[in-house]
Amino acid sequence: MSMIINNTIKIEEGGGGASSEELISQIRNILNAKNSWSNCNDDAAVFSLGKEKIVFTTDAYIVDPIFFPGGDIGKIAVSGTINDISVMGARPIGISLSLVIEEGFSKNDLFKIIKSIDSESKKAGVPIVTGDTKVTEKGKIDKIEITTAGIGLAKNIINNNGIRPGDAIITSGNLGEHTIALLSERFNYKTKIKSDAKAFNAEIERVGKYLNACKDPTRGGLAANIIEMAEKSKVAIHLDESSLPYSKETKAITDLLGLDLLSLASEGRFICAVAPKNADKVLAELKKFNRETRIIGRAVKGNGVHIKTKFYSLLPVRKPIGKLIPRIC
Amino acid sequence: MSMIINNTIKIEEGGGGASSEELISQIRNILNAKNSWSNCNDDAAVFSLGKEKIVFTTDAYIVDPIFFPGGDIGKIAVSGTINDISVMGARPIGISLSLVIEEGFSKNDLFKIIKSIDSESKKAGVPIVTGDTKVTEKGKIDKIEITTAGIGLAKNIINNNGIRPGDAIITSGNLGEHTIALLSERFNYKTKIKSDAKAFNAEIERVGKYLNACKDPTRGGLAANIIEMAEKSKVAIHLDESSLPYSKETKAITDLLGLDLLSLASEGRFICAVAPKNADKVLAELKKFNRETRIIGRAVKGNGVHIKTKFYSLLPVRKPIGKLIPRIC
């Protein structure tokens, strides 16, 4: 233990990039002996109960600002946990809601958030079934922190490590719009872009049986998440520059601000891998939800994630390192 | 909504007493339409799956100090959620661990907490199966906040509203020692009392089949929790002054500090109601874990919770109101 004395937590260790991964793996190592978390490939745990599988997951939400174009902290807390269950191919059956509220926080804002939670929960058809409410002294937390957990049931689990060479890589819509919407207030730019935050359980219900792998590109965006999927699946992925799943406006704003396009987070989109013969079926189903769904690349034998550009070079995609953008999920 | 404009959250609304209840019921009302939380009698949700019932619960932990005699924030986060599942008569099968850590927090302290989580999880035989780790800017949270959720399986659920007239009211050990241990540092008094924090799933496994009702007296202590059980069960409860479940030292410290004995929190004890014919069996089993287990009173027809004193008067026990003691769970 002596080597870690005087070490303190850095903000980068929460960014979803390489230093986050290291902190999490240090925590997992301590919990490893008999705990299944360390053996778990995904962000959720799976229990078998008869023919059913129970999927169980959790996420903490500290978002600044708490209200943003297209949503608020409550909406992403509910949809985020519903989505974490959905990407495993499970049907979410209940969400828990744990609130930590700062003394002096506006009750108007609190109830606005709770209404948004209620609305998202009803839209997705997944009830809030249990909860906890704590109030803490002024200054001990910034406004409000929400942690949701959720359980779902599945017959068959989709993992994020199931990509096979040849698979088409599909995104369920344009990416990064959650980050763009959140940053518009902080960087004071005008944009029509709204956060993409929403529960996508209905989409997965339609296409789940065709998915070899699935993941939601939240923290760390497309870059961190597609790299993780490729590494775990032991395949290489070639993305096609001309199909990159970003709107013109998103691209323009990142150019202007010098942000890394591929690390922008989404809160209502997923990336999936589909056998070539099923790709058209999946695209057709997903188009009913979002016109911007598309094939962004292919898996091949090998390793690493690269982007094919107009001039045929394969540019390596790298994991975001450290603190790339302000906290947005 | 106009009536709540300009209203802000008060610290009392997190204390576990009457104003907490009101805030929680306001939140539940917004979530009520189709959400089962509002119909739930207890602090956990129950799903039926074939012959099994899935119990699902969550709790947020913000404790000051984070290390205290007999435990730390990690120990109570794990044992608290295990206990919330156990009081429902369910066998906990997995716990989720969501961490929000302040930038600059000592890694030494973090890993000490994680080790304590691991140790409590192993002692109780309940693994940490999934988790989330977030880091937030300095000042946006006080050191560390932990939210745990958990799932358990049961054939038969124990509710907190099942007390029947005639039942013996039993406590699994002396109460209030968690609060006494936590406050010793803040009020700077010396005590040998250590926090009672621990997982009591093994105890419930032994006696669960005999319990008509069960609850853990955390926030709000014996007072708030026995009143809640009596109200929900529609019975009156007569506690016996001479059997009140507090050690001499606990009583002396509360006298000195002017704290309300009956509102002191425990993190490793439960209160249960048992038919008279089973009371001796339950006491005998629980004595194997804790010598201080005892019958503290009886349920009778009627309503309200009263204490019988030496002179035969029945003093009413009242719910703690507002901010009674510093945040300890």
CSV table of N, CA and C in Angstrom, one decimal, chain A residues 228-326:
chain,number,residue,atom,x,y,z
A,228,GLU,N,-13.4,-0.2,-26.8
A,228,GLU,CA,-13.7,-1.3,-25.8
A,228,GLU,C,-14.3,-2.5,-26.4
A,229,MET,N,-15.3,-2.3,-27.2
A,229,MET,CA,-16.0,-3.4,-27.9
A,229,MET,C,-15.1,-4.2,-28.8
A,230,ALA,N,-14.2,-3.5,-29.5
A,230,ALA,CA,-13.3,-4.2,-30.4
A,230,ALA,C,-12.3,-5.0,-29.6
A,231,GLU,N,-11.7,-4.4,-28.5
A,231,GLU,CA,-10.7,-5.1,-27.7
A,231,GLU,C,-11.3,-6.3,-27.1
A,232,LYS,N,-12.5,-6.2,-26.5
A,232,LYS,CA,-13.1,-7.3,-25.8
A,232,LYS,C,-13.6,-8.4,-26.8
A,233,SER,N,-13.9,-8.0,-28.0
A,233,SER,CA,-14.4,-9.0,-29.1
A,233,SER,C,-13.2,-9.6,-29.8
A,234,LYS,N,-12.0,-9.0,-29.6
A,234,LYS,CA,-10.8,-9.4,-30.3
A,234,LYS,C,-10.9,-9.3,-31.8
A,235,VAL,N,-11.4,-8.2,-32.3
A,235,VAL,CA,-11.5,-7.9,-33.7
A,235,VAL,C,-11.0,-6.5,-34.0
A,236,ALA,N,-10.7,-6.3,-35.2
A,236,ALA,CA,-10.4,-4.9,-35.7
A,236,ALA,C,-11.7,-4.3,-36.2
A,237,ILE,N,-11.7,-3.0,-36.2
A,237,ILE,CA,-12.9,-2.3,-36.8
A,237,ILE,C,-12.4,-1.2,-37.7
A,238,HIS,N,-13.0,-1.2,-38.9
A,238,HIS,CA,-12.7,-0.1,-39.8
A,238,HIS,C,-13.9,0.8,-39.9
A,239,LEU,N,-13.8,2.0,-39.5
A,239,LEU,CA,-14.9,3.0,-39.6
A,239,LEU,C,-14.7,3.7,-40.9
A,240,ASP,N,-15.8,4.2,-41.5
A,240,ASP,CA,-15.8,4.9,-42.8
A,240,ASP,C,-16.0,6.3,-42.5
A,241,GLU,N,-15.0,7.1,-42.9
A,241,GLU,CA,-15.1,8.6,-42.6
A,241,GLU,C,-16.4,9.2,-43.1
A,242,SER,N,-16.8,8.8,-44.3
A,242,SER,CA,-17.9,9.4,-44.9
A,242,SER,C,-19.2,9.0,-44.2
A,243,SER,N,-19.2,8.0,-43.4
A,243,SER,CA,-20.4,7.6,-42.6
A,243,SER,C,-20.4,8.0,-41.2
A,244,LEU,N,-19.4,8.8,-40.8
A,244,LEU,CA,-19.3,9.1,-39.3
A,244,LEU,C,-20.6,9.7,-38.9
A,245,PRO,N,-21.1,9.2,-37.7
A,245,PRO,CA,-22.5,9.5,-37.3
A,245,PRO,C,-22.7,10.8,-36.6
A,246,TYR,N,-22.3,11.9,-37.2
A,246,TYR,CA,-22.4,13.2,-36.6
A,246,TYR,C,-23.1,14.2,-37.5
A,247,SER,N,-23.9,15.1,-37.0
A,247,SER,CA,-24.6,16.1,-37.8
A,247,SER,C,-23.5,17.1,-38.2
A,248,LYS,N,-23.9,17.9,-39.3
A,248,LYS,CA,-23.0,19.0,-39.7
A,248,LYS,C,-22.7,20.0,-38.6
A,249,GLU,N,-23.8,20.3,-37.9
A,249,GLU,CA,-23.7,21.3,-36.9
A,249,GLU,C,-22.8,20.8,-35.7
A,250,THR,N,-23.0,19.5,-35.3
A,250,THR,CA,-22.1,19.0,-34.3
A,250,THR,C,-20.6,19.1,-34.7
A,251,LYS,N,-20.4,18.7,-36.0
A,251,LYS,CA,-19.0,18.8,-36.5
A,251,LYS,C,-18.5,20.3,-36.4
A,252,ALA,N,-19.3,21.2,-36.9
A,252,ALA,CA,-18.9,22.6,-36.9
A,252,ALA,C,-18.6,23.1,-35.5
A,253,ILE,N,-19.4,22.7,-34.6
A,253,ILE,CA,-19.2,23.2,-33.2
A,253,ILE,C,-17.9,22.6,-32.6
A,254,THR,N,-17.7,21.4,-32.9
A,254,THR,CA,-16.4,20.8,-32.3
A,254,THR,C,-15.2,21.4,-33.0
A,255,ASP,N,-15.3,21.7,-34.3
A,255,ASP,CA,-14.2,22.4,-35.0
A,255,ASP,C,-13.9,23.7,-34.3
A,256,LEU,N,-14.9,24.4,-34.1
A,256,LEU,CA,-14.8,25.8,-33.5
A,256,LEU,C,-14.2,25.7,-32.1
A,257,LEU,N,-14.7,24.8,-31.3
A,257,LEU,CA,-14.2,24.7,-29.9
A,257,LEU,C,-13.0,23.8,-29.7
A,258,GLY,N,-12.6,23.2,-30.8
A,258,GLY,CA,-11.4,22.3,-30.6
A,258,GLY,C,-11.7,21.0,-29.8
A,259,LEU,N,-13.0,20.6,-29.8
A,259,LEU,CA,-13.3,19.3,-29.1
A,259,LEU,C,-13.1,18.1,-30.0
A,260,ASP,N,-12.9,17.0,-29.3
A,260,ASP,CA,-12.7,15.7,-30.1
A,260,ASP,C,-14.1,15.2,-30.4
A,261,LEU,N,-14.4,15.2,-31.7
A,261,LEU,CA,-15.7,14.7,-32.2
A,261,LEU,C,-16.1,13.3,-31.7
A,262,LEU,N,-15.1,12.5,-31.8
A,262,LEU,CA,-15.3,11.0,-31.5
A,262,LEU,C,-15.5,10.8,-30.0
A,263,SER,N,-15.2,11.7,-29.1
A,263,SER,CA,-15.4,11.5,-27.7
A,263,SER,C,-16.7,12.1,-27.1
A,264,LEU,N,-17.4,12.8,-28.0
A,264,LEU,CA,-18.7,13.4,-27.5
A,264,LEU,C,-19.7,12.3,-27.0
A,265,ALA,N,-20.3,12.6,-25.9
A,265,ALA,CA,-21.2,11.5,-25.4
A,265,ALA,C,-22.7,11.6,-25.9
A,266,SER,N,-23.3,10.5,-26.0
A,266,SER,CA,-24.7,10.4,-26.3
A,266,SER,C,-25.4,9.8,-25.1
A,267,GLU,N,-26.7,10.1,-24.9
A,267,GLU,CA,-27.4,9.5,-23.8
A,267,GLU,C,-28.7,8.7,-24.3
A,268,GLY,N,-28.8,8.6,-25.6
A,268,GLY,CA,-30.0,7.9,-26.1
A,268,GLY,C,-29.7,7.2,-27.4
A,269,ARG,N,-28.5,6.8,-27.6
A,269,ARG,CA,-28.1,6.1,-28.8
A,269,ARG,C,-27.3,4.8,-28.4
A,270,PHE,N,-27.3,3.9,-29.3
A,270,PHE,CA,-26.4,2.7,-29.1
A,270,PHE,C,-25.7,2.3,-30.4
A,271,ILE,N,-24.6,1.6,-30.2
A,271,ILE,CA,-23.7,1.1,-31.2
A,271,ILE,C,-24.0,-0.4,-31.2
A,272,CYS,N,-24.2,-1.0,-32.4
A,272,CYS,CA,-24.3,-2.5,-32.3
A,272,CYS,C,-23.6,-3.1,-33.5
A,273,ALA,N,-23.4,-4.4,-33.3
A,273,ALA,CA,-22.7,-5.2,-34.4
A,273,ALA,C,-23.7,-6.3,-34.8
A,274,VAL,N,-23.9,-6.4,-36.2
A,274,VAL,CA,-24.9,-7.2,-36.8
A,274,VAL,C,-24.3,-8.0,-37.9
A,275,ALA,N,-24.6,-9.3,-38.0
A,275,ALA,CA,-24.2,-10.1,-39.1
A,275,ALA,C,-24.6,-9.5,-40.4
A,276,PRO,N,-23.8,-9.5,-41.5
A,276,PRO,CA,-24.2,-8.8,-42.8
A,276,PRO,C,-25.6,-9.2,-43.2
A,277,LYS,N,-26.0,-10.4,-43.1
A,277,LYS,CA,-27.3,-10.8,-43.6
A,277,LYS,C,-28.5,-10.2,-42.9
A,278,ASN,N,-28.2,-9.7,-41.6
A,278,ASN,CA,-29.3,-9.1,-40.9
A,278,ASN,C,-29.2,-7.5,-40.9
A,279,ALA,N,-28.2,-7.0,-41.5
A,279,ALA,CA,-28.0,-5.6,-41.4
A,279,ALA,C,-29.1,-4.8,-41.9
A,280,ASP,N,-29.7,-5.2,-43.1
A,280,ASP,CA,-30.8,-4.4,-43.7
A,280,ASP,C,-32.0,-4.4,-42.8
A,281,LYS,N,-32.3,-5.6,-42.2
A,281,LYS,CA,-33.5,-5.7,-41.3
A,281,LYS,C,-33.3,-4.8,-40.1
A,282,VAL,N,-32.2,-4.8,-39.5
A,282,VAL,CA,-31.9,-3.9,-38.4
A,282,VAL,C,-32.1,-2.5,-38.7
A,283,LEU,N,-31.5,-2.1,-39.9
A,283,LEU,CA,-31.5,-0.7,-40.3
A,283,LEU,C,-33.0,-0.3,-40.6
A,284,ALA,N,-33.8,-1.2,-41.2
A,284,ALA,CA,-35.2,-0.9,-41.5
A,284,ALA,C,-36.0,-0.6,-40.2
A,285,GLU,N,-35.7,-1.5,-39.2
A,285,GLU,CA,-36.5,-1.4,-38.0
A,285,GLU,C,-36.1,-0.1,-37.3
A,286,LEU,N,-34.7,0.2,-37.2
A,286,LEU,CA,-34.3,1.3,-36.5
A,286,LEU,C,-34.6,2.6,-37.1
A,287,LYS,N,-34.8,2.6,-38.5
A,287,LYS,CA,-35.2,3.8,-39.2
A,287,LYS,C,-36.6,4.3,-38.7
A,288,LYS,N,-37.4,3.4,-38.3
A,288,LYS,CA,-38.7,3.8,-37.8
A,288,LYS,C,-38.6,4.7,-36.5
A,289,PHE,N,-37.5,4.5,-35.8
A,289,PHE,CA,-37.3,5.4,-34.6
A,289,PHE,C,-36.4,6.6,-35.0
A,290,ASN,N,-35.5,6.4,-35.9
A,290,ASN,CA,-34.5,7.5,-36.2
A,290,ASN,C,-34.0,7.4,-37.6
A,291,ARG,N,-34.2,8.4,-38.4
A,291,ARG,CA,-33.8,8.4,-39.8
A,291,ARG,C,-32.2,8.3,-39.9
A,292,GLU,N,-31.5,8.8,-38.9
A,292,GLU,CA,-30.1,8.9,-39.0
A,292,GLU,C,-29.3,7.6,-38.7
A,293,THR,N,-30.1,6.5,-38.4
A,293,THR,CA,-29.4,5.3,-38.1
A,293,THR,C,-28.6,4.9,-39.4
A,294,ARG,N,-27.4,4.3,-39.2
A,294,ARG,CA,-26.6,3.9,-40.4
A,294,ARG,C,-25.5,2.9,-40.0
A,295,ILE,N,-25.0,2.3,-41.1
A,295,ILE,CA,-23.8,1.5,-40.9
A,295,ILE,C,-22.6,2.4,-40.9
A,296,ILE,N,-21.8,2.4,-39.9
A,296,ILE,CA,-20.6,3.3,-39.8
A,296,ILE,C,-19.3,2.6,-40.1
A,297,GLY,N,-19.3,1.2,-40.2
A,297,GLY,CA,-18.1,0.5,-40.5
A,297,GLY,C,-18.3,-1.0,-40.4
A,298,ARG,N,-17.2,-1.7,-40.5
A,298,ARG,CA,-17.2,-3.2,-40.5
A,298,ARG,C,-16.1,-3.7,-39.6
A,299,ALA,N,-16.4,-4.9,-39.0
A,299,ALA,CA,-15.4,-5.6,-38.2
A,299,ALA,C,-14.6,-6.5,-39.2
A,300,VAL,N,-13.3,-6.6,-38.9
A,300,VAL,CA,-12.5,-7.5,-39.7
A,300,VAL,C,-11.6,-8.2,-38.7
A,301,LYS,N,-10.9,-9.2,-39.2
A,301,LYS,CA,-9.9,-9.9,-38.3
A,301,LYS,C,-8.8,-9.0,-37.9
A,302,GLY,N,-8.2,-9.1,-36.8
A,302,GLY,CA,-7.1,-8.2,-36.4
A,302,GLY,C,-7.4,-7.5,-35.1
A,303,ASN,N,-6.8,-6.3,-34.9
A,303,ASN,CA,-7.1,-5.5,-33.7
A,303,ASN,C,-7.0,-4.1,-34.0
A,304,GLY,N,-7.5,-3.2,-33.1
A,304,GLY,CA,-7.5,-1.8,-33.3
A,304,GLY,C,-8.7,-1.3,-34.0
A,305,VAL,N,-8.9,0.0,-33.8
A,305,VAL,CA,-10.0,0.7,-34.5
A,305,VAL,C,-9.4,1.8,-35.4
A,306,HIS,N,-9.8,1.8,-36.7
A,306,HIS,CA,-9.2,2.7,-37.6
A,306,HIS,C,-10.3,3.4,-38.4
A,307,ILE,N,-10.0,4.6,-38.9
A,307,ILE,CA,-11.0,5.3,-39.8
A,307,ILE,C,-10.4,5.3,-41.2
A,308,LYS,N,-11.2,4.8,-42.2
A,308,LYS,CA,-10.8,5.0,-43.6
A,308,LYS,C,-11.2,6.3,-44.1
A,309,THR,N,-10.2,7.0,-44.7
A,309,THR,CA,-10.5,8.4,-45.2
A,309,THR,C,-10.6,8.3,-46.7
A,310,LYS,N,-10.9,9.4,-47.3
A,310,LYS,CA,-11.0,9.5,-48.8
A,310,LYS,C,-9.8,8.9,-49.5
A,311,PHE,N,-8.6,9.1,-48.9
A,311,PHE,CA,-7.4,8.7,-49.5
A,311,PHE,C,-6.9,7.4,-49.1
A,312,TYR,N,-7.9,6.6,-48.6
A,312,TYR,CA,-7.6,5.2,-48.2
A,312,TYR,C,-6.7,4.9,-47.1
A,313,SER,N,-6.2,5.9,-46.4
A,313,SER,CA,-5.4,5.6,-45.3
A,313,SER,C,-6.2,5.2,-44.1
A,314,LEU,N,-5.7,4.4,-43.2
A,314,LEU,CA,-6.4,4.0,-42.0
A,314,LEU,C,-5.8,4.7,-40.8
A,315,LEU,N,-6.5,5.7,-40.4
A,315,LEU,CA,-6.1,6.5,-39.2
A,315,LEU,C,-6.5,5.8,-37.9
A,316,PRO,N,-5.6,5.6,-37.0
A,316,PRO,CA,-6.0,4.9,-35.8
A,316,PRO,C,-6.9,5.9,-34.9
A,317,VAL,N,-7.9,5.3,-34.3
A,317,VAL,CA,-8.7,6.0,-33.3
A,317,VAL,C,-8.2,5.7,-32.0
A,318,ARG,N,-7.9,6.7,-31.2
A,318,ARG,CA,-7.3,6.5,-29.9
A,318,ARG,C,-8.4,6.7,-28.8
A,319,LYS,N,-8.1,6.1,-27.6
A,319,LYS,CA,-9.0,6.3,-26.4
A,319,LYS,C,-8.8,7.7,-26.0
A,320,PRO,N,-9.9,8.4,-25.6
A,320,PRO,CA,-9.8,9.7,-24.9
A,320,PRO,C,-8.9,9.5,-23.7
A,321,ILE,N,-8.0,10.5,-23.5
A,321,ILE,CA,-7.2,10.4,-22.3
A,321,ILE,C,-7.6,11.6,-21.4
A,322,GLY,N,-7.8,11.2,-20.1
A,322,GLY,CA,-8.0,12.3,-19.1
A,322,GLY,C,-9.2,13.1,-19.3
A,323,LYS,N,-9.1,14.4,-18.9
A,323,LYS,CA,-10.3,15.3,-18.9
A,323,LYS,C,-10.5,15.9,-20.2
A,324,LEU,N,-11.4,15.4,-21.0
A,324,LEU,CA,-11.5,16.0,-22.4
A,324,LEU,C,-12.6,17.1,-22.4
A,325,ILE,N,-13.7,16.9,-21.8
A,325,ILE,CA,-14.8,17.8,-21.8
A,325,ILE,C,-15.4,17.9,-20.4
A,326,PRO,N,-16.1,18.9,-20.1
A,326,PRO,CA,-16.7,19.0,-18.8
A,326,PRO,C,-17.6,17.9,-18.5
